[in-house]
mmCIF file of C-alpha atoms in Angstrom:
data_model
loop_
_atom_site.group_PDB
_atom_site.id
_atom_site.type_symbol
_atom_site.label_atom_id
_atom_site.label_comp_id
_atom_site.label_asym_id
_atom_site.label_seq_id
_atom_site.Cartn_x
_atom_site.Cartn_y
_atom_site.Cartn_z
ATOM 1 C CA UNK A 1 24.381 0.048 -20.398
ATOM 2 C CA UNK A 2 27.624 -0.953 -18.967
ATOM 3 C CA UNK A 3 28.433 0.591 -15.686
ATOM 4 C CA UNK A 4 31.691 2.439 -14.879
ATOM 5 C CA UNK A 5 32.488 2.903 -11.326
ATOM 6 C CA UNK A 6 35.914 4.909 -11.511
ATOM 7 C CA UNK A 7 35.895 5.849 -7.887
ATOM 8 C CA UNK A 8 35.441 2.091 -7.259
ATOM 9 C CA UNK A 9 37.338 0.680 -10.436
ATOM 10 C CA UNK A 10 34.670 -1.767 -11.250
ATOM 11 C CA UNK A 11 32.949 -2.226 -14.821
ATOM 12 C CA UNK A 12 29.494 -3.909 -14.114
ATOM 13 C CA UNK A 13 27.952 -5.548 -17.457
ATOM 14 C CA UNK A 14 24.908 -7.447 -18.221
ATOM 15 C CA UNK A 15 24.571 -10.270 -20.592
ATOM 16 C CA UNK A 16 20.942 -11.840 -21.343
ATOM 17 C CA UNK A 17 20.948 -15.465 -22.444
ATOM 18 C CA UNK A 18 17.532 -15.462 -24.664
ATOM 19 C CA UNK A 19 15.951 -18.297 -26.427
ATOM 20 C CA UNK A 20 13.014 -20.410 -26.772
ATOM 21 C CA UNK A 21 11.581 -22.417 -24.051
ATOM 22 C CA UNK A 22 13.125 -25.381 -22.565
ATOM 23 C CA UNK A 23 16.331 -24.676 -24.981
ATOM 24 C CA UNK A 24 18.667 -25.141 -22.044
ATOM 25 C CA UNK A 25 19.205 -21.121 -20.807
ATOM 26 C CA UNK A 26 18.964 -21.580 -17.185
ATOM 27 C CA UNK A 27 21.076 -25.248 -17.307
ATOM 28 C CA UNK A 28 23.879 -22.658 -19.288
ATOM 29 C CA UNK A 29 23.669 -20.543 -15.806
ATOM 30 C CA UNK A 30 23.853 -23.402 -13.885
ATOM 31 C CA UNK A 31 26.651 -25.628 -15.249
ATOM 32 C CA UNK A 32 29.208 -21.737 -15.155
ATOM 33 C CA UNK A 33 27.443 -21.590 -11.486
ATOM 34 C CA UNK A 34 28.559 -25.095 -10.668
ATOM 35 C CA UNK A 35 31.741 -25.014 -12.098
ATOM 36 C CA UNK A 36 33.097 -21.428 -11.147
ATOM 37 C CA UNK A 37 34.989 -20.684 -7.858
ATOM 38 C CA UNK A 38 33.117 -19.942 -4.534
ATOM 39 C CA UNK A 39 34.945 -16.628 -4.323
ATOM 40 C CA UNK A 40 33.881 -15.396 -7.562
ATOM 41 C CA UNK A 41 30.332 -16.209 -8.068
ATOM 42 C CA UNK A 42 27.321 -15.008 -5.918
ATOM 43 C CA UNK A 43 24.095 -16.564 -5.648
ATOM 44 C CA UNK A 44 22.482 -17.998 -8.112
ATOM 45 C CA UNK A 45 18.972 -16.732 -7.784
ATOM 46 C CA UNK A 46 15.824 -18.843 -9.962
ATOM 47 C CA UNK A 47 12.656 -17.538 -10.341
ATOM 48 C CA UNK A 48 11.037 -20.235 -11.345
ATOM 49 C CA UNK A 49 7.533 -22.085 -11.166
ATOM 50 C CA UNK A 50 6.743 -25.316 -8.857
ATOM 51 C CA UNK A 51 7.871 -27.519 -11.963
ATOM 52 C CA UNK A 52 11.177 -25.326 -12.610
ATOM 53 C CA UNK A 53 10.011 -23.400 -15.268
ATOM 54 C CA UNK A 54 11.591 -19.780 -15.125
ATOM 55 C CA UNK A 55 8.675 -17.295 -14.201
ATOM 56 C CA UNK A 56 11.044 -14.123 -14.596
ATOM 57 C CA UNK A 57 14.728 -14.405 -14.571
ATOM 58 C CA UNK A 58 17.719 -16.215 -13.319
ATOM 59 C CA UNK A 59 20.735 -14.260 -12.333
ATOM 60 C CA UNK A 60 24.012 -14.861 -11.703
ATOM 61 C CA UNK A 61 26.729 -12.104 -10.764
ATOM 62 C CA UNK A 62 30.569 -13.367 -11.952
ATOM 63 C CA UNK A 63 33.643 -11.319 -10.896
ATOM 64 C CA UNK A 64 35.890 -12.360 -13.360
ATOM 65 C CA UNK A 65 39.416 -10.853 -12.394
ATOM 66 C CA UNK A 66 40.845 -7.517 -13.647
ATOM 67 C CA UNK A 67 41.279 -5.917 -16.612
ATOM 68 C CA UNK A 68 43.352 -2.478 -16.966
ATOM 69 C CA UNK A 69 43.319 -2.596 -13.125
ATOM 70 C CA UNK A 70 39.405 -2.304 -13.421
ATOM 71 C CA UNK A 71 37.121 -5.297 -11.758
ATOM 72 C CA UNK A 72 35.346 -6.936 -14.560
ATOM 73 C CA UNK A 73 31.801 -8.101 -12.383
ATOM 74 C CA UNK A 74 29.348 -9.925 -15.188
ATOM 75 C CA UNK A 75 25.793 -9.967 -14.497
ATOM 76 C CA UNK A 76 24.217 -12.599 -16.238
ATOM 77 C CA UNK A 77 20.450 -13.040 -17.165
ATOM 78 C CA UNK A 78 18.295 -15.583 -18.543
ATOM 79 C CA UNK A 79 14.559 -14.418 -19.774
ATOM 80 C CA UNK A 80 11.972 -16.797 -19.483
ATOM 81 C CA UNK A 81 11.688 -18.306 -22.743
ATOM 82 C CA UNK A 82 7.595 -19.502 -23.025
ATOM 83 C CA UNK A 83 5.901 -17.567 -25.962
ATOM 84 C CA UNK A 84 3.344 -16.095 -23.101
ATOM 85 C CA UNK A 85 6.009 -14.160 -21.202
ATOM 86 C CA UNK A 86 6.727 -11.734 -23.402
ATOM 87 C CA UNK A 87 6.172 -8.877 -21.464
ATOM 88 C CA UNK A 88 8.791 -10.133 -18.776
ATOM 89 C CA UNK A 89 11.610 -10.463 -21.562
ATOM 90 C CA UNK A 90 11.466 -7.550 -22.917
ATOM 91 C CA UNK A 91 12.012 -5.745 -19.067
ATOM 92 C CA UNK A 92 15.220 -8.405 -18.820
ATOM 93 C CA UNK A 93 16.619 -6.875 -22.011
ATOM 94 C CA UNK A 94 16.696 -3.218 -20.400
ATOM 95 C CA UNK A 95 20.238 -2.262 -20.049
ATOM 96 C CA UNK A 96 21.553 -5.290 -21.735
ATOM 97 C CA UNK A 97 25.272 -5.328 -22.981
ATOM 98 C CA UNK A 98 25.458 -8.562 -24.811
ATOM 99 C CA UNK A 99 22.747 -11.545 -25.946
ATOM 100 C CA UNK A 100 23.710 -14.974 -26.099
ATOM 101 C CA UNK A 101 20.877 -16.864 -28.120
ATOM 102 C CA UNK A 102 20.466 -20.340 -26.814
ATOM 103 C CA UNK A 103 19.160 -22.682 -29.644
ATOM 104 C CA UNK A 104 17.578 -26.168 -28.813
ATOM 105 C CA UNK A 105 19.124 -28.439 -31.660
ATOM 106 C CA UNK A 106 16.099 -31.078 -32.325
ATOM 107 C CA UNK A 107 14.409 -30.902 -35.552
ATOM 108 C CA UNK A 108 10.941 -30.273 -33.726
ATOM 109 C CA UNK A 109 12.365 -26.889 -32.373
ATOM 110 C CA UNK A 110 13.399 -25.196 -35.475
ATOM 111 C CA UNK A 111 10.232 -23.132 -35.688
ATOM 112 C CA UNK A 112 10.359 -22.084 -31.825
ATOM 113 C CA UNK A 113 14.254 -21.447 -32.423
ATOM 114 C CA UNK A 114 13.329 -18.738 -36.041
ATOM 115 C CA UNK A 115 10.373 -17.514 -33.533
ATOM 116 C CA UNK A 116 12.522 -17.151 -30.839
ATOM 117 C CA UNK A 117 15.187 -15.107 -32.543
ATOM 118 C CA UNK A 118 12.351 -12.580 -34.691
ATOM 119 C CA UNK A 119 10.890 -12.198 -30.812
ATOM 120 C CA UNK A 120 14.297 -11.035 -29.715
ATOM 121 C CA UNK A 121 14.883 -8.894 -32.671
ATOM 122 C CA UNK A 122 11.722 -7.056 -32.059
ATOM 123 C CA UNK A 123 12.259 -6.469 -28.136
ATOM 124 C CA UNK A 124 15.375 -5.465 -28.800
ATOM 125 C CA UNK A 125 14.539 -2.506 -31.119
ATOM 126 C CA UNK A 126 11.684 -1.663 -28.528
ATOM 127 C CA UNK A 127 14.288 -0.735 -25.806
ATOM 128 C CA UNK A 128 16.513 1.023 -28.758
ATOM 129 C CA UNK A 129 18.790 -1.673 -29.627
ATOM 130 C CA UNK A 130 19.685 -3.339 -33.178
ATOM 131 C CA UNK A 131 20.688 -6.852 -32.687
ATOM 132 C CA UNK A 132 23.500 -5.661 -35.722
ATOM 133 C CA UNK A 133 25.114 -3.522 -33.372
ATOM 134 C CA UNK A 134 24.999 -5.084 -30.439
ATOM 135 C CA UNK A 135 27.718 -7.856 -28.897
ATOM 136 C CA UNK A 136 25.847 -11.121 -30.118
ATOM 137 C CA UNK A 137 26.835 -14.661 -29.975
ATOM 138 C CA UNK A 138 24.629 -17.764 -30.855
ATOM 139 C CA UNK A 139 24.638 -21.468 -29.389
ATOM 140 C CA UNK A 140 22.748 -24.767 -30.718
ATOM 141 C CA UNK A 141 22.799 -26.716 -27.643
ATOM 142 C CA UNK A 142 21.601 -30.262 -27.405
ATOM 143 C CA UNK A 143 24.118 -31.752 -29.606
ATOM 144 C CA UNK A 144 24.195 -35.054 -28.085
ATOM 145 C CA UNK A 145 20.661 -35.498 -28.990
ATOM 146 C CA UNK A 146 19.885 -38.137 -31.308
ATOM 147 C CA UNK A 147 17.551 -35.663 -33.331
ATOM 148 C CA UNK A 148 20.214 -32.787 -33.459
ATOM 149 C CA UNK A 149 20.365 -31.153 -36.822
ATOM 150 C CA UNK A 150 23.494 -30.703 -38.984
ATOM 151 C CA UNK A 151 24.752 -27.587 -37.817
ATOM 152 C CA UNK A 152 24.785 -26.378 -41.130
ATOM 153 C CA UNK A 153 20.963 -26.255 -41.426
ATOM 154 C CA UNK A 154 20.586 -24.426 -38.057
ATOM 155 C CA UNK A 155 23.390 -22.115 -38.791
ATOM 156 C CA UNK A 156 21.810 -20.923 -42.511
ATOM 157 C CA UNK A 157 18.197 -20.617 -40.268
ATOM 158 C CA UNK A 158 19.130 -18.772 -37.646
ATOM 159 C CA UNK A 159 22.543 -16.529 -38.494
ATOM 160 C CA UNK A 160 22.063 -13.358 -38.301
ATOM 161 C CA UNK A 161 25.575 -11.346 -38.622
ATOM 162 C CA UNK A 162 28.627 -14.362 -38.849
ATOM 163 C CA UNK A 163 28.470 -13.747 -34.657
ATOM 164 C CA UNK A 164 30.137 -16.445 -33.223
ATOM 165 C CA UNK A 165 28.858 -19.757 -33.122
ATOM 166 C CA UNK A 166 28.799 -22.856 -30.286
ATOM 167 C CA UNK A 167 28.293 -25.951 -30.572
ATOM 168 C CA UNK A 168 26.894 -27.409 -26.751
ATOM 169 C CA UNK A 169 26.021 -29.623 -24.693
ATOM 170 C CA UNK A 170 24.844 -27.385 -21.058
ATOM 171 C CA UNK A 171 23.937 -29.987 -19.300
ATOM 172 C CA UNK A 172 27.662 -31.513 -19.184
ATOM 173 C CA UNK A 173 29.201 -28.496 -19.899
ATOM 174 C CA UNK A 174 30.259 -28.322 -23.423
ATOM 175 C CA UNK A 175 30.645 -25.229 -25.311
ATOM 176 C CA UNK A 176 29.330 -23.101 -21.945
ATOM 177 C CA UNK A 177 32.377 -21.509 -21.573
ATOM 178 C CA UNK A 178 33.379 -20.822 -24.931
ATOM 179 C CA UNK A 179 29.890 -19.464 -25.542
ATOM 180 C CA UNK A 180 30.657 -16.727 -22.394
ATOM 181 C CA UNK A 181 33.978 -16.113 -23.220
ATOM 182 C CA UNK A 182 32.996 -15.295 -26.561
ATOM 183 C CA UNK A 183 30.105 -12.848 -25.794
ATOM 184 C CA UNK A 184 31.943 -11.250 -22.869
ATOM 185 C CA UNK A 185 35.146 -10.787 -25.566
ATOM 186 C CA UNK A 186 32.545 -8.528 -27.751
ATOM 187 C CA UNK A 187 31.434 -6.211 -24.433
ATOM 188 C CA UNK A 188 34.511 -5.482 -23.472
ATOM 189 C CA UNK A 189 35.719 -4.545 -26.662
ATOM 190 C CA UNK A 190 32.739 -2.433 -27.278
ATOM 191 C CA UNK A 191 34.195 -0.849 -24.595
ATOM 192 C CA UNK A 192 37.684 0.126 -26.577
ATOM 193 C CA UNK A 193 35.125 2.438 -28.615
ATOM 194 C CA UNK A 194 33.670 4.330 -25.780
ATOM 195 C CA UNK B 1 21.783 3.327 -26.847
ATOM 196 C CA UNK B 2 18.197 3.709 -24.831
ATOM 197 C CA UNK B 3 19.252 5.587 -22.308
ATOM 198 C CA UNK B 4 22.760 7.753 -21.711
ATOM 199 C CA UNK B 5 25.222 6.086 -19.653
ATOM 200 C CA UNK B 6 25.150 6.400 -16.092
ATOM 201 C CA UNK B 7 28.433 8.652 -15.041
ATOM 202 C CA UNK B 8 28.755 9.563 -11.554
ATOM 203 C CA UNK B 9 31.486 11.866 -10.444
ATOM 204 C CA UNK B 10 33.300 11.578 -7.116
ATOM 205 C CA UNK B 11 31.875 15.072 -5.469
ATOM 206 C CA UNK B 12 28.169 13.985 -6.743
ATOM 207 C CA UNK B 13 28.752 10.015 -4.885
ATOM 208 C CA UNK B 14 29.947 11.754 -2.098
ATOM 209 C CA UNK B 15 27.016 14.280 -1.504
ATOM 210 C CA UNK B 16 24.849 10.912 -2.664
ATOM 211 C CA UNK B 17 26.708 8.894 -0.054
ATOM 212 C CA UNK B 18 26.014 11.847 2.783
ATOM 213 C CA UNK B 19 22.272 12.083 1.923
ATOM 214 C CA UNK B 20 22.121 8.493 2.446
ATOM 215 C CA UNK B 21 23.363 8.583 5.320
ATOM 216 C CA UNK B 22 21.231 10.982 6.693
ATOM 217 C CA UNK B 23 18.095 9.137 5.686
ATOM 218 C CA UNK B 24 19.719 6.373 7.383
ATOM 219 C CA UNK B 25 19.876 8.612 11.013
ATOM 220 C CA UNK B 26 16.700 10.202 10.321
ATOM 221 C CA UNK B 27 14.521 7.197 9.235
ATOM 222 C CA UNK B 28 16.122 4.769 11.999
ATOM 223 C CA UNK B 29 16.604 2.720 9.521
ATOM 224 C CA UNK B 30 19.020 -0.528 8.691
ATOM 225 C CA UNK B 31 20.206 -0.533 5.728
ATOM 226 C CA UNK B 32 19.739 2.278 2.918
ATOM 227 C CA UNK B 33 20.660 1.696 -1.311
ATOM 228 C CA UNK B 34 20.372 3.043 -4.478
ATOM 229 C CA UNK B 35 20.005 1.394 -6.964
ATOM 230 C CA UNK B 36 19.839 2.280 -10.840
ATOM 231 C CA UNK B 37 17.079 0.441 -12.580
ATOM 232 C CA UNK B 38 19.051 -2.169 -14.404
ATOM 233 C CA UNK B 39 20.291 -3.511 -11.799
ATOM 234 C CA UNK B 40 23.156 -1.963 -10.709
ATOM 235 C CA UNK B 41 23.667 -1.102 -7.500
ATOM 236 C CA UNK B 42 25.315 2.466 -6.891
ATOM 237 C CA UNK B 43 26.030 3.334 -3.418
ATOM 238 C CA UNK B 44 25.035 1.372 0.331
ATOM 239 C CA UNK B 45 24.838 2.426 3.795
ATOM 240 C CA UNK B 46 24.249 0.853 6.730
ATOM 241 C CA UNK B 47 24.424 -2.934 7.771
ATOM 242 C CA UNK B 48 25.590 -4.521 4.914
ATOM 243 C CA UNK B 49 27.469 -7.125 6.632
ATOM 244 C CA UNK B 50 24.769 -10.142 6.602
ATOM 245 C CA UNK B 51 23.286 -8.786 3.104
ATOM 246 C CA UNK B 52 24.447 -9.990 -0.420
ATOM 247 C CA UNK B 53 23.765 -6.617 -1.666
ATOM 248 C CA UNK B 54 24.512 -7.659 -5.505
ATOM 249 C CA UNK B 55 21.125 -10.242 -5.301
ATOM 250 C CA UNK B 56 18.703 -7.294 -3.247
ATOM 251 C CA UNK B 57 19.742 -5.117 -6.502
ATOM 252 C CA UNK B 58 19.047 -7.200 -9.130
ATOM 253 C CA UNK B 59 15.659 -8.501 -7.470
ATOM 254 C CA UNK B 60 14.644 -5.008 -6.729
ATOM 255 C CA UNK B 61 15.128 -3.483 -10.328
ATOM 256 C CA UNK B 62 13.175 -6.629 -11.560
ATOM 257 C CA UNK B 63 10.843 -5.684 -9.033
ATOM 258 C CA UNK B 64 10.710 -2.541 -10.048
ATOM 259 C CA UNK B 65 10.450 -3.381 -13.713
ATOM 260 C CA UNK B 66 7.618 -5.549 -13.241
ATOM 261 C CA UNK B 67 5.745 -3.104 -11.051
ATOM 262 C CA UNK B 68 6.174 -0.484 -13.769
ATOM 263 C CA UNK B 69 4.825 -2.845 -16.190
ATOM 264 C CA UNK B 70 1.829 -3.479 -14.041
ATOM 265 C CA UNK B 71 1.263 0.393 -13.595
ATOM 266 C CA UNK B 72 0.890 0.486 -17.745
ATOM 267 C CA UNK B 73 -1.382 -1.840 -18.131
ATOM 268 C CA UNK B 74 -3.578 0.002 -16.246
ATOM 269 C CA UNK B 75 -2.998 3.228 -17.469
ATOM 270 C CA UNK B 76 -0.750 4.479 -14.629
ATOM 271 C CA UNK B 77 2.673 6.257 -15.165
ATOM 272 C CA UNK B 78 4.374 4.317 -12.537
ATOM 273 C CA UNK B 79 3.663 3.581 -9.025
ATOM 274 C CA UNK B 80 6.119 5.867 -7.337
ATOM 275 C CA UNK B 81 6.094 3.505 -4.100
ATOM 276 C CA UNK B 82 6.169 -0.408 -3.353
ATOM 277 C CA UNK B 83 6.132 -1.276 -0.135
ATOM 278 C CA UNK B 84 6.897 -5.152 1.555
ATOM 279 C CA UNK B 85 5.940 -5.869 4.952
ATOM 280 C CA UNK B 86 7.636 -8.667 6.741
ATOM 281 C CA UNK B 87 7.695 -10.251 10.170
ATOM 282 C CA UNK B 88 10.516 -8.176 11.599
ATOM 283 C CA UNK B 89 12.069 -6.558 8.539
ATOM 284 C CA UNK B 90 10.532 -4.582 6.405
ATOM 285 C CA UNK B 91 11.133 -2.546 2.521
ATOM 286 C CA UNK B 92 10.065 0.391 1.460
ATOM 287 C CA UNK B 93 11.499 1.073 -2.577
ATOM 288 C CA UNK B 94 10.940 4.336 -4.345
ATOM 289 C CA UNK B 95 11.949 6.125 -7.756
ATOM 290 C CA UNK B 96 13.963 8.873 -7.667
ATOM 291 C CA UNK B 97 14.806 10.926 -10.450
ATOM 292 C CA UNK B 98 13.030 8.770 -12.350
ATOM 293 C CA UNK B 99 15.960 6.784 -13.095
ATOM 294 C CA UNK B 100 17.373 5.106 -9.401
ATOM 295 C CA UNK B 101 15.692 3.376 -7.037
ATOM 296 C CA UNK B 102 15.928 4.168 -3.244
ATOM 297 C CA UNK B 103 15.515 1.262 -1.169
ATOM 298 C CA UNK B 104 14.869 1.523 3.207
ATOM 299 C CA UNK B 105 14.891 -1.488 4.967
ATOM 300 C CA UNK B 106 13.885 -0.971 8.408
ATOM 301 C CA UNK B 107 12.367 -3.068 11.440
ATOM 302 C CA UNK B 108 10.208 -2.565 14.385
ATOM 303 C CA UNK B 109 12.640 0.286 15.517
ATOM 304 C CA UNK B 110 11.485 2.678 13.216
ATOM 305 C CA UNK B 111 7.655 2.818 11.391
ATOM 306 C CA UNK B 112 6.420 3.176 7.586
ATOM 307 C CA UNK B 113 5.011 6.546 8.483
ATOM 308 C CA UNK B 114 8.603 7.816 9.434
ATOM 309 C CA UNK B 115 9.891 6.416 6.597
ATOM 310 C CA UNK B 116 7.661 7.695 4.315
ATOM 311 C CA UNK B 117 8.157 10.872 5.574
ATOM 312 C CA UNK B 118 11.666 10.717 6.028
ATOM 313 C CA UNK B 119 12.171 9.443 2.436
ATOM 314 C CA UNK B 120 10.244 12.319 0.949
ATOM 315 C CA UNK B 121 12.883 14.442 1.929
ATOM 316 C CA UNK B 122 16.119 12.405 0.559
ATOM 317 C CA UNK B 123 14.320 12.222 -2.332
ATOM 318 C CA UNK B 124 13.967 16.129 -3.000
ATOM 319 C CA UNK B 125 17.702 16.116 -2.095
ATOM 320 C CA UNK B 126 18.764 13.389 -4.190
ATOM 321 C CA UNK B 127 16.503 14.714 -7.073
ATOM 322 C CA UNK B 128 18.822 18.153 -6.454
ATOM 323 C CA UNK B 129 21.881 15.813 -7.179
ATOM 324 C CA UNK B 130 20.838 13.785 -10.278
ATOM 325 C CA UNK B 131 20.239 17.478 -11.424
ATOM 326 C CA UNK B 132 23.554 18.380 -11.087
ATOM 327 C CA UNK B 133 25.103 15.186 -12.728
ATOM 328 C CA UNK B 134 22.739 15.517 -15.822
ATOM 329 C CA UNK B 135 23.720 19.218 -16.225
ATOM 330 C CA UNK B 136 27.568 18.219 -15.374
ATOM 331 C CA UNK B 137 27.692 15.773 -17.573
ATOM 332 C CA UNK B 138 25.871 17.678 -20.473
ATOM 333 C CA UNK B 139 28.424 20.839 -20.093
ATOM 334 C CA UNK B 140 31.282 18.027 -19.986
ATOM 335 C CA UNK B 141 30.307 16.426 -22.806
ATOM 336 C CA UNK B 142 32.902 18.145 -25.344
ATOM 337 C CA UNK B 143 35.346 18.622 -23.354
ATOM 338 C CA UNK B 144 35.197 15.058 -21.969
ATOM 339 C CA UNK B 145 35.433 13.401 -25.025
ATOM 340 C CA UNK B 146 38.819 16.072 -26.154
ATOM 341 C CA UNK B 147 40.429 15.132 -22.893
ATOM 342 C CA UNK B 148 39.032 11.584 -21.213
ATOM 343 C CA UNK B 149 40.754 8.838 -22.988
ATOM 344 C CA UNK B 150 39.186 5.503 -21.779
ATOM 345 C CA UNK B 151 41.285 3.002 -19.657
ATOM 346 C CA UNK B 152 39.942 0.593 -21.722
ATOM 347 C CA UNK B 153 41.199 1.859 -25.105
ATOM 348 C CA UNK B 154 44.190 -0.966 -24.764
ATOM 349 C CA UNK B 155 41.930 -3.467 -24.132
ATOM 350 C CA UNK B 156 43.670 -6.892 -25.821
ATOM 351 C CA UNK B 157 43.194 -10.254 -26.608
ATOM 352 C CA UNK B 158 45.476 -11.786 -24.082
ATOM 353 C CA UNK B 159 43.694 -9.459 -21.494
ATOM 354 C CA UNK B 160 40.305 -11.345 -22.194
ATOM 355 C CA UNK B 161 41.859 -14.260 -22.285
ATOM 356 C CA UNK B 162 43.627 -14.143 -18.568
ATOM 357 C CA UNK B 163 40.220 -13.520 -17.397
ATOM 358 C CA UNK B 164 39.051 -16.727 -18.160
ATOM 359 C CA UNK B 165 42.298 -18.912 -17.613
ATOM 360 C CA UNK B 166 41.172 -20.371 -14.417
#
């Protein structure tokens, strides 16, 4: 649900990075924390076990600049990605404008990865979403992994509409920004049709 | 969509502002927000200087959202109050029209009884006000969608684009 504020001229969305655990979500939110201006980033708030695990969500607001003289603030949101926090994902997704799916490249992870997205499909339609519909991009991180698949093999698995694709690396940056430029791209032109 | 989008006109965020405020006098409090429950924080009063107001509304809907899961698993609607007591400061959070959350923080200058009370009061008033938007926006509907033509209806390319050229 994006959030209008005419009297304020500020357009407040949310964007949930979901995936499977370990995949890289929270390093994503880190590496656009690191890298984006003091002025236009608040804090970067982990809630996360004793060994860095996230428990319930990371979140980092983004005021991005302005666009048709309206403050563009992002909100983004990573979900805990172990199988047994299910119930804390699917209260992340509530009110979500766009899903980035963060998949872990190595071989081993291609079942958590198909798991991962089914999961995500499911939650969504529980808070009346269809992952169709909604802005969607996906990202096979890892790539400088020795065991990285061909990108063709992940991409046939784990497409579900031709959304965009990344290729990434999180932890030194690459494809981060692309993958948020692209997904914040499809919310605001969702918003052309409101 | 789940739920409608959240449209708040400027006479409603005024009268919202001015009940806030009031709760504000009345419950000697510090600082007094609403919240809606995705996170989004709608309207602030009080001592906002030290606070980064964007972080307290994002924990407190997933507060909120976790609570409300706890309250099904046992059966329970929702609990309509949480309440966190601290050294010095304290929060009191409540649902209001079952969609916002109001949110006192107060210290040892006012007391959770006054609060509680005080709170029960901005709450029927508030209540009053979500009222009116819901109705407003349901006898706008038509004629907002004949006459509102979105800001963003230009939207472009180049305009996403500037937004990340840094």
């Amino acid at each position: 649900m994006t959030f209008i504020n005419y009297a304020a001229r500020e357009i407040n969305c949310k964007i949930v990075y979901y995936g499977p655990g370990l995949c890289g979500k929270t390093t994503n939110l880190q590496y656009i924390y690191d890298r984006t201006n003091p002025a236009a980033k608040g804090k970067l708030i982990s809630l996360a076990t004793e060994t860095d695990r996230t428990l319930f969500f990371d979140f980092l607001p983004l005021d991005l600049g302005t666009v048709k003289g309206f403050k563009t603030r992002f909100h983004l949101y990573t979900v805990p990605g172990q199988v047994f926090y299910d119930a804390s994902r699917k209260l992340i997704l509530k009110g979500v404008d766009g899903v980035v799916f963060v998949a872990d490249s190595q071989e081993a992870r291609t079942e958590a990865n198909v798991e991962s997205i089914r999961n995500l499909d499911k939650n969504l339609k529980e808070q009346g979403y269809e992952i169709s519909a909604i802005p969607y991009v996906l990202q096979f991180n890892k790539r400088d992994l020795p065991t990285a698949l061909p990108t063709d093999d992940m991409y046939r698995k784990l497409n579900i509409k031709g959304e965009p694709t990344f290729e990434a690396t999180a932890t030194t940056g690459v494809g981060v920004f692309d993958t948020l430029k692209a997904v914040a791209r499809q919310v605001l032109m969702e918003l052309k049709k409101k | 969509m789940s739920a409608p989008d959240l449209v708040l006109y400027e006479e409603e965020f005024q009268k919202i502002k001015e009940a806030l405020q009031r709760l504000r006098l009345d419950a000697n409090a510090n600082v007094v927000f609403l919240v809606d429950k995705n996170g989004q924080q709608i309207a602030a009063i009080g001592d906002l200087a030290s606070l980064d107001t964007t972080s307290l509304a994002s924990l407190t809907a997933g507060n909120v959202a976790a609570t409300d899961g706890l309250a099904r698993l046992i059966g329970e609607k929702e609990f309509s109050i949480l309440f966190h007591e601290g050294e010095k400061d304290n929060i009191h959070i409540s649902i209001v029209a079952q969609r916002v959350i109001l949110v006192v923080i107060f210290d040892e200058r006012s007391s959770l009884g006054l609060v509680r009370l005080r709170v029960r009061r901005a709450t029927a008033e508030l209540d009053k006000i979500f009222e009116e938007i819901t109705q407003k926006v349901e006898r706008e509907k038509d004629s907002l969608q004949v006459d509102f033509e979105s800001p963003f209806s230009e939207i472009t390319d180049d305009d996403i684009d500037r937004l990340f050229s840094e």
